[in-house]
mmCIF file of C-alpha atoms and ligand atoms in Angstrom:
data_model
loop_
_atom_site.group_PDB
_atom_site.id
_atom_site.type_symbol
_atom_site.label_atom_id
_atom_site.label_comp_id
_atom_site.label_asym_id
_atom_site.label_seq_id
_atom_site.Cartn_x
_atom_site.Cartn_y
_atom_site.Cartn_z
ATOM 1 C CA UNK A 212 -25.827 -54.327 172.917
ATOM 2 C CA UNK A 213 -28.594 -51.675 172.820
ATOM 3 C CA UNK A 214 -27.882 -48.176 171.518
ATOM 4 C CA UNK A 215 -27.792 -45.227 173.929
ATOM 5 C CA UNK A 216 -31.053 -43.456 174.084
ATOM 6 C CA UNK A 217 -31.788 -40.892 171.457
ATOM 7 C CA UNK A 218 -34.688 -38.727 170.164
ATOM 8 C CA UNK A 219 -36.101 -40.038 166.861
ATOM 9 C CA UNK A 220 -37.286 -37.513 164.188
ATOM 10 C CA UNK A 221 -38.831 -38.581 160.884
ATOM 11 C CA UNK A 222 -38.091 -35.968 158.197
ATOM 12 C CA UNK A 223 -40.641 -35.526 155.413
ATOM 13 C CA UNK A 224 -38.368 -33.222 153.282
ATOM 14 C CA UNK A 225 -34.746 -32.545 152.646
ATOM 15 C CA UNK A 226 -35.363 -29.020 154.019
ATOM 16 C CA UNK A 227 -36.683 -30.399 157.269
ATOM 17 C CA UNK A 228 -33.821 -32.910 157.625
ATOM 18 C CA UNK A 229 -31.136 -30.290 156.982
ATOM 19 C CA UNK A 230 -32.898 -28.003 159.424
ATOM 20 C CA UNK A 231 -32.765 -30.626 162.093
ATOM 21 C CA UNK A 232 -28.986 -31.161 161.340
ATOM 22 C CA UNK A 233 -28.445 -27.402 161.736
ATOM 23 C CA UNK A 234 -30.440 -27.261 164.929
ATOM 24 C CA UNK A 235 -28.756 -30.193 166.714
ATOM 25 C CA UNK A 236 -25.225 -29.951 165.189
ATOM 26 C CA UNK A 237 -22.828 -32.715 166.092
ATOM 27 C CA UNK A 238 -25.558 -34.344 168.261
ATOM 28 C CA UNK A 239 -27.599 -35.332 165.182
ATOM 29 C CA UNK A 240 -27.162 -38.098 162.637
ATOM 30 C CA UNK A 241 -29.167 -38.927 159.440
ATOM 31 C CA UNK A 242 -30.533 -42.440 159.323
ATOM 32 C CA UNK A 243 -30.933 -43.919 155.799
ATOM 33 C CA UNK A 244 -30.756 -47.809 155.481
ATOM 34 C CA UNK A 245 -29.163 -48.068 158.936
ATOM 35 C CA UNK A 246 -26.842 -50.859 157.964
ATOM 36 C CA UNK A 247 -23.709 -48.955 159.021
ATOM 37 C CA UNK A 248 -25.063 -46.471 161.575
ATOM 38 C CA UNK A 249 -27.222 -48.889 163.672
ATOM 39 C CA UNK A 250 -24.330 -51.322 164.282
ATOM 40 C CA UNK A 251 -22.144 -48.413 165.398
ATOM 41 C CA UNK A 252 -24.817 -47.195 167.727
ATOM 42 C CA UNK A 253 -25.284 -50.719 169.165
ATOM 43 C CA UNK A 254 -21.590 -50.849 169.810
ATOM 44 C CA UNK A 255 -21.825 -47.351 171.245
ATOM 45 C CA UNK A 256 -19.170 -46.183 168.871
ATOM 46 C CA UNK A 257 -21.799 -43.531 167.814
ATOM 47 C CA UNK A 258 -24.246 -42.046 170.310
ATOM 48 C CA UNK A 259 -26.203 -39.380 168.556
ATOM 49 C CA UNK A 260 -28.747 -37.637 170.732
ATOM 50 C CA UNK A 261 -31.008 -37.038 167.707
ATOM 51 C CA UNK A 262 -31.568 -39.466 164.912
ATOM 52 C CA UNK A 263 -33.113 -37.959 161.770
ATOM 53 C CA UNK A 264 -34.779 -40.685 159.684
ATOM 54 C CA UNK A 265 -34.582 -39.687 155.968
ATOM 55 C CA UNK A 266 -35.939 -42.997 154.668
ATOM 56 C CA UNK A 267 -39.426 -41.705 153.761
ATOM 57 C CA UNK A 268 -38.465 -38.431 152.096
ATOM 58 C CA UNK A 269 -39.979 -38.579 148.656
ATOM 59 C CA UNK A 270 -38.032 -38.102 145.471
ATOM 60 C CA UNK A 271 -34.630 -39.321 146.710
ATOM 61 C CA UNK A 272 -34.775 -42.911 145.428
ATOM 62 C CA UNK A 273 -34.433 -44.018 141.919
ATOM 63 C CA UNK A 274 -32.228 -43.748 138.798
ATOM 64 C CA UNK A 275 -32.626 -41.450 135.870
ATOM 65 C CA UNK A 276 -30.456 -40.836 132.758
ATOM 66 C CA UNK A 277 -30.169 -37.127 131.960
ATOM 67 C CA UNK A 278 -27.598 -34.845 130.319
ATOM 68 C CA UNK A 279 -25.069 -37.659 129.573
ATOM 69 C CA UNK A 280 -25.112 -38.896 133.179
ATOM 70 C CA UNK A 281 -26.645 -41.653 135.210
ATOM 71 C CA UNK A 282 -28.145 -39.900 138.210
ATOM 72 C CA UNK A 283 -28.802 -41.955 141.387
ATOM 73 C CA UNK A 284 -30.902 -40.604 144.307
ATOM 74 C CA UNK A 285 -29.276 -40.865 147.736
ATOM 75 C CA UNK A 286 -31.895 -43.261 149.005
ATOM 76 C CA UNK A 287 -31.590 -45.730 146.223
ATOM 77 C CA UNK A 288 -30.655 -49.137 147.507
ATOM 78 C CA UNK A 289 -27.779 -51.247 146.306
ATOM 79 C CA UNK A 290 -30.260 -53.885 145.034
ATOM 80 C CA UNK A 291 -32.182 -51.229 143.048
ATOM 81 C CA UNK A 292 -28.894 -50.286 141.263
ATOM 82 C CA UNK A 293 -27.928 -53.931 140.834
ATOM 83 C CA UNK A 294 -31.227 -54.743 139.034
ATOM 84 C CA UNK A 295 -31.756 -51.374 137.237
ATOM 85 C CA UNK A 296 -32.213 -51.601 133.462
ATOM 86 C CA UNK A 297 -31.087 -48.000 133.173
ATOM 87 C CA UNK A 298 -27.825 -48.734 134.977
ATOM 88 C CA UNK A 299 -27.331 -51.946 133.106
ATOM 89 C CA UNK A 300 -27.774 -50.228 129.778
ATOM 90 C CA UNK A 301 -25.925 -46.929 130.422
ATOM 91 C CA UNK A 302 -23.149 -47.840 132.806
ATOM 92 C CA UNK A 303 -23.207 -51.533 133.543
ATOM 93 C CA UNK A 304 -20.356 -51.433 135.935
ATOM 94 C CA UNK A 305 -22.594 -49.698 138.391
ATOM 95 C CA UNK A 306 -25.028 -52.665 138.476
ATOM 96 C CA UNK A 307 -22.096 -55.146 138.550
ATOM 97 C CA UNK A 308 -20.536 -53.439 141.536
ATOM 98 C CA UNK A 309 -23.827 -52.931 143.421
ATOM 99 C CA UNK A 310 -24.561 -56.601 143.039
ATOM 100 C CA UNK A 311 -21.227 -57.445 144.795
ATOM 101 C CA UNK A 312 -22.206 -55.555 147.990
ATOM 102 C CA UNK A 313 -22.901 -57.598 151.155
ATOM 103 C CA UNK A 314 -25.730 -60.045 151.031
ATOM 104 C CA UNK A 315 -29.355 -59.714 149.824
ATOM 105 C CA UNK A 316 -30.551 -58.141 153.116
ATOM 106 C CA UNK A 317 -27.726 -55.583 153.013
ATOM 107 C CA UNK A 318 -28.395 -54.793 149.407
ATOM 108 C CA UNK A 319 -32.116 -54.368 150.086
ATOM 109 C CA UNK A 320 -31.625 -51.896 152.903
ATOM 110 C CA UNK A 321 -28.327 -50.148 152.325
ATOM 111 C CA UNK A 322 -28.325 -46.947 150.287
ATOM 112 C CA UNK A 323 -25.768 -45.403 147.871
ATOM 113 C CA UNK A 324 -26.038 -42.104 149.783
ATOM 114 C CA UNK A 325 -25.377 -43.746 153.092
ATOM 115 C CA UNK A 326 -22.423 -45.642 151.728
ATOM 116 C CA UNK A 327 -20.778 -42.634 150.283
ATOM 117 C CA UNK A 328 -21.467 -40.397 153.284
ATOM 118 C CA UNK A 329 -20.269 -43.089 155.665
ATOM 119 C CA UNK A 330 -17.001 -43.576 153.682
ATOM 120 C CA UNK A 331 -16.233 -46.926 155.172
ATOM 121 C CA UNK A 332 -12.616 -47.731 154.038
ATOM 122 C CA UNK A 333 -13.849 -51.144 152.770
ATOM 123 C CA UNK A 334 -16.885 -49.887 150.923
ATOM 124 C CA UNK A 335 -17.326 -50.346 147.254
ATOM 125 C CA UNK A 336 -19.166 -47.184 146.058
ATOM 126 C CA UNK A 337 -16.267 -44.863 146.844
ATOM 127 C CA UNK A 338 -13.970 -46.589 144.302
ATOM 128 C CA UNK A 339 -16.691 -46.463 141.637
ATOM 129 C CA UNK A 340 -17.299 -42.741 142.374
ATOM 130 C CA UNK A 341 -13.617 -41.971 141.953
ATOM 131 C CA UNK A 342 -12.953 -44.009 138.853
ATOM 132 C CA UNK A 343 -16.083 -42.782 137.070
ATOM 133 C CA UNK A 344 -15.495 -39.108 138.090
ATOM 134 C CA UNK A 345 -18.785 -38.823 139.919
ATOM 135 C CA UNK A 346 -20.286 -35.564 141.192
ATOM 136 C CA UNK A 347 -22.029 -35.656 144.572
ATOM 137 C CA UNK A 348 -24.812 -33.307 145.318
ATOM 138 C CA UNK A 349 -25.029 -31.935 148.856
ATOM 139 C CA UNK A 350 -27.866 -29.831 150.267
ATOM 140 C CA UNK A 351 -27.295 -27.635 153.346
ATOM 141 C CA UNK A 352 -28.854 -24.526 154.943
ATOM 142 C CA UNK A 353 -27.103 -22.426 152.384
ATOM 143 C CA UNK A 354 -28.394 -24.397 149.395
ATOM 144 C CA UNK A 355 -26.999 -26.972 147.014
ATOM 145 C CA UNK A 356 -23.546 -27.701 145.935
ATOM 146 C CA UNK A 357 -21.718 -30.345 143.761
ATOM 147 C CA UNK A 358 -18.635 -32.040 145.058
ATOM 148 C CA UNK A 359 -16.261 -33.925 142.808
ATOM 149 C CA UNK A 360 -15.610 -37.376 143.996
ATOM 150 C CA UNK A 361 -11.891 -36.581 143.912
ATOM 151 C CA UNK A 362 -12.580 -33.959 146.668
ATOM 152 C CA UNK A 363 -15.164 -36.020 148.564
ATOM 153 C CA UNK A 364 -13.194 -38.700 150.429
ATOM 154 C CA UNK A 365 -11.069 -36.896 153.061
ATOM 155 C CA UNK A 366 -10.009 -39.566 155.444
ATOM 156 C CA UNK A 367 -11.215 -42.582 157.424
ATOM 157 C CA UNK A 368 -14.985 -42.308 157.758
ATOM 158 C CA UNK A 369 -14.617 -38.587 156.791
ATOM 159 C CA UNK A 370 -15.959 -36.767 153.717
ATOM 160 C CA UNK A 371 -16.196 -33.189 152.484
ATOM 161 C CA UNK A 372 -19.891 -33.103 153.734
ATOM 162 C CA UNK A 373 -20.459 -30.501 156.349
ATOM 163 C CA UNK A 374 -22.171 -31.573 159.580
ATOM 164 C CA UNK A 375 -25.427 -29.813 158.379
ATOM 165 C CA UNK A 376 -25.372 -31.144 154.884
ATOM 166 C CA UNK A 377 -27.262 -33.991 153.360
ATOM 167 C CA UNK A 378 -26.203 -35.942 150.268
ATOM 168 C CA UNK A 379 -29.123 -35.980 147.846
ATOM 169 C CA UNK A 380 -27.867 -37.633 144.646
ATOM 170 C CA UNK A 381 -24.826 -38.913 142.724
ATOM 171 C CA UNK A 382 -24.122 -38.113 139.133
ATOM 172 C CA UNK A 383 -22.043 -40.609 137.209
ATOM 173 C CA UNK A 384 -21.129 -39.164 133.722
ATOM 174 C CA UNK A 385 -21.615 -41.721 130.956
ATOM 175 C CA UNK A 386 -18.181 -42.271 129.422
ATOM 176 C CA UNK A 387 -17.559 -41.693 125.707
ATOM 177 C CA UNK A 388 -18.689 -44.339 123.301
ATOM 178 C CA UNK A 389 -16.423 -47.338 123.126
ATOM 179 C CA UNK A 390 -15.187 -46.918 126.689
ATOM 180 C CA UNK A 391 -14.780 -49.858 129.115
ATOM 181 C CA UNK A 392 -15.260 -49.916 132.785
ATOM 182 C CA UNK A 393 -14.964 -52.725 135.355
ATOM 183 C CA UNK A 394 -14.722 -53.459 139.049
ATOM 184 C CA UNK A 395 -12.654 -56.251 140.448
ATOM 185 C CA UNK A 396 -13.167 -57.047 144.157
ATOM 186 C CA UNK A 397 -11.472 -59.498 146.621
ATOM 187 C CA UNK A 398 -14.418 -60.243 148.856
ATOM 188 C CA UNK A 399 -14.208 -60.730 152.585
ATOM 189 C CA UNK A 400 -15.655 -64.194 153.062
ATOM 190 C CA UNK A 401 -17.799 -63.268 156.070
ATOM 191 C CA UNK A 402 -18.993 -59.654 155.548
ATOM 192 C CA UNK A 403 -18.616 -59.461 151.711
ATOM 193 C CA UNK A 404 -16.846 -56.006 152.128
ATOM 194 C CA UNK A 405 -13.960 -55.334 149.888
ATOM 195 C CA UNK A 406 -10.588 -56.598 151.268
ATOM 196 C CA UNK A 407 -9.479 -54.841 148.104
ATOM 197 C CA UNK A 408 -11.602 -53.442 145.262
ATOM 198 C CA UNK A 409 -10.333 -51.761 142.123
ATOM 199 C CA UNK A 410 -12.475 -49.846 139.646
ATOM 200 C CA UNK A 411 -11.103 -48.930 136.231
ATOM 201 C CA UNK A 412 -12.238 -46.787 133.315
ATOM 202 C CA UNK A 413 -10.566 -46.826 129.928
ATOM 203 C CA UNK A 414 -11.611 -44.365 127.225
ATOM 204 C CA UNK A 415 -10.696 -45.049 123.582
ATOM 205 C CA UNK A 416 -7.870 -42.836 122.115
ATOM 206 C CA UNK A 417 -6.483 -42.943 118.557
ATOM 207 C CA UNK A 418 -5.142 -46.035 116.870
ATOM 208 C CA UNK A 419 -6.315 -48.511 119.475
ATOM 209 C CA UNK A 420 -4.844 -46.692 122.426
ATOM 210 C CA UNK A 421 -6.667 -45.671 125.649
ATOM 211 C CA UNK A 422 -6.783 -42.254 127.284
ATOM 212 C CA UNK A 423 -8.262 -40.622 130.346
ATOM 213 C CA UNK A 424 -7.503 -43.750 132.252
ATOM 214 C CA UNK A 425 -8.940 -43.646 135.764
ATOM 215 C CA UNK A 426 -8.341 -46.327 138.417
ATOM 216 C CA UNK A 427 -9.400 -46.227 142.066
ATOM 217 C CA UNK A 428 -8.724 -48.552 144.935
ATOM 218 C CA UNK A 429 -10.737 -49.340 148.036
ATOM 219 C CA UNK A 430 -10.304 -51.589 151.085
ATOM 220 C CA UNK A 431 -6.569 -51.422 151.633
ATOM 221 C CA UNK A 432 -6.170 -48.067 153.364
ATOM 222 C CA UNK A 433 -8.101 -45.488 155.405
ATOM 223 C CA UNK A 434 -9.951 -44.200 152.389
ATOM 224 C CA UNK A 435 -10.570 -44.962 148.806
ATOM 225 C CA UNK A 436 -8.072 -43.287 146.557
ATOM 226 C CA UNK A 437 -7.010 -42.927 142.978
ATOM 227 C CA UNK A 438 -4.109 -45.109 141.744
ATOM 228 C CA UNK A 439 -2.232 -42.401 139.931
ATOM 229 C CA UNK A 440 0.810 -44.546 138.978
ATOM 230 C CA UNK A 441 -1.410 -47.057 137.088
ATOM 231 C CA UNK A 442 -3.254 -44.331 135.280
ATOM 232 C CA UNK A 443 -0.019 -42.649 134.045
ATOM 233 C CA UNK A 444 1.551 -45.918 133.015
ATOM 234 C CA UNK A 445 -1.367 -47.030 130.830
ATOM 235 C CA UNK A 446 -2.522 -43.602 129.503
ATOM 236 C CA UNK A 447 -1.888 -43.303 125.751
ATOM 237 C CA UNK A 448 -0.882 -46.967 125.346
ATOM 238 C CA UNK A 449 -2.773 -49.829 123.724
ATOM 239 C CA UNK A 450 -4.488 -51.749 126.520
ATOM 240 C CA UNK A 451 -2.845 -55.082 125.596
ATOM 241 C CA UNK A 452 -1.686 -57.769 128.099
ATOM 242 C CA UNK A 453 1.933 -56.481 128.563
ATOM 243 C CA UNK A 454 0.884 -52.888 129.074
ATOM 244 C CA UNK A 455 -1.850 -53.885 131.493
ATOM 245 C CA UNK A 456 0.477 -56.061 133.452
ATOM 246 C CA UNK A 457 3.168 -53.390 133.649
ATOM 247 C CA UNK A 458 0.639 -50.737 134.773
ATOM 248 C CA UNK A 459 -1.105 -53.002 137.218
ATOM 249 C CA UNK A 460 2.243 -53.893 138.866
ATOM 250 C CA UNK A 461 2.393 -50.241 140.011
ATOM 251 C CA UNK A 462 -1.066 -50.145 141.475
ATOM 252 C CA UNK A 463 0.024 -49.951 145.047
ATOM 253 C CA UNK A 464 2.539 -47.167 144.379
ATOM 254 C CA UNK A 465 1.800 -44.054 146.575
ATOM 255 C CA UNK A 466 -1.181 -45.653 148.274
ATOM 256 C CA UNK A 467 -1.374 -45.492 152.079
ATOM 257 C CA UNK A 468 -1.872 -48.866 153.617
ATOM 258 C CA UNK A 469 -1.422 -50.278 157.043
ATOM 259 C CA UNK A 470 -1.457 -53.825 158.430
ATOM 260 C CA UNK A 471 -4.664 -54.927 160.163
ATOM 261 C CA UNK A 472 -6.826 -58.007 160.581
ATOM 262 C CA UNK A 473 -7.167 -58.405 156.791
ATOM 263 C CA UNK A 474 -3.449 -58.721 156.239
ATOM 264 C CA UNK A 475 0.060 -57.324 156.158
ATOM 265 C CA UNK A 476 1.035 -54.316 154.024
ATOM 266 C CA UNK A 477 2.805 -56.652 151.645
ATOM 267 C CA UNK A 478 -0.234 -58.785 151.218
ATOM 268 C CA UNK A 479 -2.474 -55.612 150.498
ATOM 269 C CA UNK A 480 0.097 -54.349 147.984
ATOM 270 C CA UNK A 481 0.033 -57.637 146.157
ATOM 271 C CA UNK A 482 -3.698 -57.907 146.323
ATOM 272 C CA UNK A 483 -4.039 -54.359 144.908
ATOM 273 C CA UNK A 484 -1.883 -55.239 141.954
ATOM 274 C CA UNK A 485 -3.823 -58.455 141.272
ATOM 275 C CA UNK A 486 -7.232 -56.651 141.546
ATOM 276 C CA UNK A 487 -5.895 -53.849 139.284
ATOM 277 C CA UNK A 488 -4.842 -56.244 136.550
ATOM 278 C CA UNK A 489 -8.263 -57.965 136.659
ATOM 279 C CA UNK A 490 -10.153 -54.636 136.517
ATOM 280 C CA UNK A 491 -7.997 -53.370 133.643
ATOM 281 C CA UNK A 492 -8.240 -56.587 131.645
ATOM 282 C CA UNK A 493 -12.025 -56.570 132.074
ATOM 283 C CA UNK A 494 -12.251 -52.865 131.268
ATOM 284 C CA UNK A 495 -10.074 -53.355 128.113
ATOM 285 C CA UNK A 496 -12.361 -56.354 127.186
ATOM 286 C CA UNK A 497 -15.407 -54.142 127.510
ATOM 287 C CA UNK A 498 -13.995 -51.415 125.250
ATOM 288 C CA UNK A 499 -15.737 -51.451 121.757
ATOM 289 C CA UNK A 500 -13.986 -50.608 118.559
HETATM 290 P P1 LIG B 864 -26.792 -45.597 157.262
HETATM 291 O O1 LIG B 864 -26.296 -46.760 158.093
HETATM 292 O O2 LIG B 864 -28.213 -45.185 157.570
HETATM 293 O O3 LIG B 864 -25.877 -44.276 157.448
HETATM 294 C C1 LIG B 864 -24.444 -44.355 157.416
HETATM 295 C C2 LIG B 864 -23.905 -42.997 157.729
HETATM 296 O O4 LIG B 864 -24.124 -42.144 156.629
HETATM 297 C C3 LIG B 864 -24.466 -42.340 158.994
HETATM 298 O O5 LIG B 864 -23.498 -41.546 159.585
HETATM 299 C C4 LIG B 864 -25.551 -41.392 158.454
HETATM 300 O O6 LIG B 864 -25.790 -40.263 159.265
HETATM 301 C C5 LIG B 864 -24.874 -40.975 157.068
HETATM 302 N N1 LIG B 864 -25.858 -40.854 155.956
HETATM 303 C C6 LIG B 864 -26.730 -41.644 155.500
HETATM 304 N N2 LIG B 864 -27.422 -41.116 154.494
HETATM 305 C C7 LIG B 864 -26.889 -39.911 154.276
HETATM 306 C C8 LIG B 864 -27.186 -38.848 153.383
HETATM 307 N N3 LIG B 864 -28.083 -38.976 152.359
HETATM 308 N N4 LIG B 864 -26.488 -37.673 153.478
HETATM 309 C C9 LIG B 864 -25.589 -37.502 154.436
HETATM 310 N N5 LIG B 864 -25.266 -38.432 155.424
HETATM 311 C C10 LIG B 864 -25.953 -39.622 155.271
HETATM 312 N N6 LIG B 864 -20.926 -51.914 152.026
HETATM 313 C C11 LIG B 864 -20.143 -52.122 150.895
HETATM 314 O O7 LIG B 864 -19.819 -51.124 150.158
HETATM 315 N N7 LIG B 864 -19.779 -53.419 150.480
HETATM 316 C C12 LIG B 864 -20.061 -54.520 151.115
HETATM 317 O O8 LIG B 864 -19.716 -55.588 150.679
HETATM 318 C C13 LIG B 864 -20.822 -54.375 152.358
HETATM 319 N N8 LIG B 864 -21.132 -55.401 153.124
HETATM 320 C C14 LIG B 864 -21.847 -55.240 154.232
HETATM 321 C C15 LIG B 864 -22.141 -56.363 154.974
HETATM 322 C C16 LIG B 864 -22.915 -56.212 156.170
HETATM 323 C C17 LIG B 864 -23.204 -57.466 157.103
HETATM 324 C C18 LIG B 864 -23.326 -54.897 156.653
HETATM 325 C C19 LIG B 864 -24.154 -54.691 157.890
HETATM 326 C C20 LIG B 864 -23.024 -53.787 155.750
HETATM 327 C C21 LIG B 864 -22.312 -53.945 154.707
HETATM 328 N N9 LIG B 864 -22.010 -52.886 153.927
HETATM 329 C C22 LIG B 864 -21.274 -52.968 152.750
HETATM 330 C C23 LIG B 864 -22.460 -51.456 154.221
HETATM 331 C C24 LIG B 864 -23.789 -51.174 153.632
HETATM 332 O O9 LIG B 864 -23.662 -51.083 152.200
HETATM 333 C C25 LIG B 864 -24.368 -49.887 154.272
HETATM 334 O O10 LIG B 864 -25.704 -49.974 153.905
HETATM 335 C C26 LIG B 864 -23.854 -48.553 153.664
HETATM 336 O O11 LIG B 864 -22.549 -48.595 153.922
HETATM 337 C C27 LIG B 864 -24.550 -47.501 154.462
HETATM 338 O O12 LIG B 864 -25.677 -47.171 153.880
HETATM 339 P P2 LIG B 864 -27.001 -47.035 154.737
HETATM 340 O O13 LIG B 864 -28.086 -46.539 153.935
HETATM 341 O O14 LIG B 864 -27.259 -48.269 155.517
HETATM 342 O O15 LIG B 864 -26.556 -45.788 155.706
#
């Protein structure tokens, strides 16, 4: 199918892109890597009258480490993150998760900003953003604001971004020394999207315990979400096999799931617990004394 006709704009700055969004309102869409939006337009599930190409705006691509955080520009591709020495050194789980996205072509074109803004229920970045307590920077006509990942994912394909705002970067705080983080994903065999993905972060506490446990799940419900029951179960305990198994068994508690082409609710609940156990085991293994 061909998309409905639209007017194409190539923005050369964030200010210009945001101005076009403000001017055309709901009739405008930003275009980054196009790997989510173009398929939707071809299916006519999205029919924007104005397409604002942000792909050539300078300064929005790349990774820097500053003030205790890994900061990733909105236009940074998944492949760039997957092969980034800065990501691998400072927060290796980012590179690990990015390398699991789609295939090579998807990773070469798709961007972290597009993925977070699109908020596909099976996307990987939302789980990472939640588990790692990311801050998302949005720029609109009124200026810049930071949105905590916990506040960002509102519903299916819906975020806290306003229609005239553009996501410009994502800030992942580098966890305290000795922390372990991991991402476990059950991959859809055709698309490589997450049928279920669980991201986990364990921070070392006293006497071999872990604290500030953060676990987030994607793929099984309308939006990525924190797995609070797992977090409470493991917080303050030693991350040994029994404690991890007991915590992971609660991974589906309180998480909204519905049956679909991927499987029944029972299957998704089971998968969530399995992925949570894998993520927690790997995160515990990555902790350093
Ligand atoms: P676009 O498609 O250009 O835009 C997506 C949406 O976000 C649009 O509504 C657009 O207006 C908006 N947007 C884009 N950038 C911004 C911004 N900076 N600020 C505000 N709004 C913005 N994803 C995964 O997570 N895991 C997978 O395994 C995976 N597999 C895939 C397999 C296939 C075959 C395909 C086609 C896609 C797959 N994806 C997967 C999705 C892919 O990662 C997309 O690239 C990504 O979700 C969207 O990024 P994009 O740059 O292509 O955004």
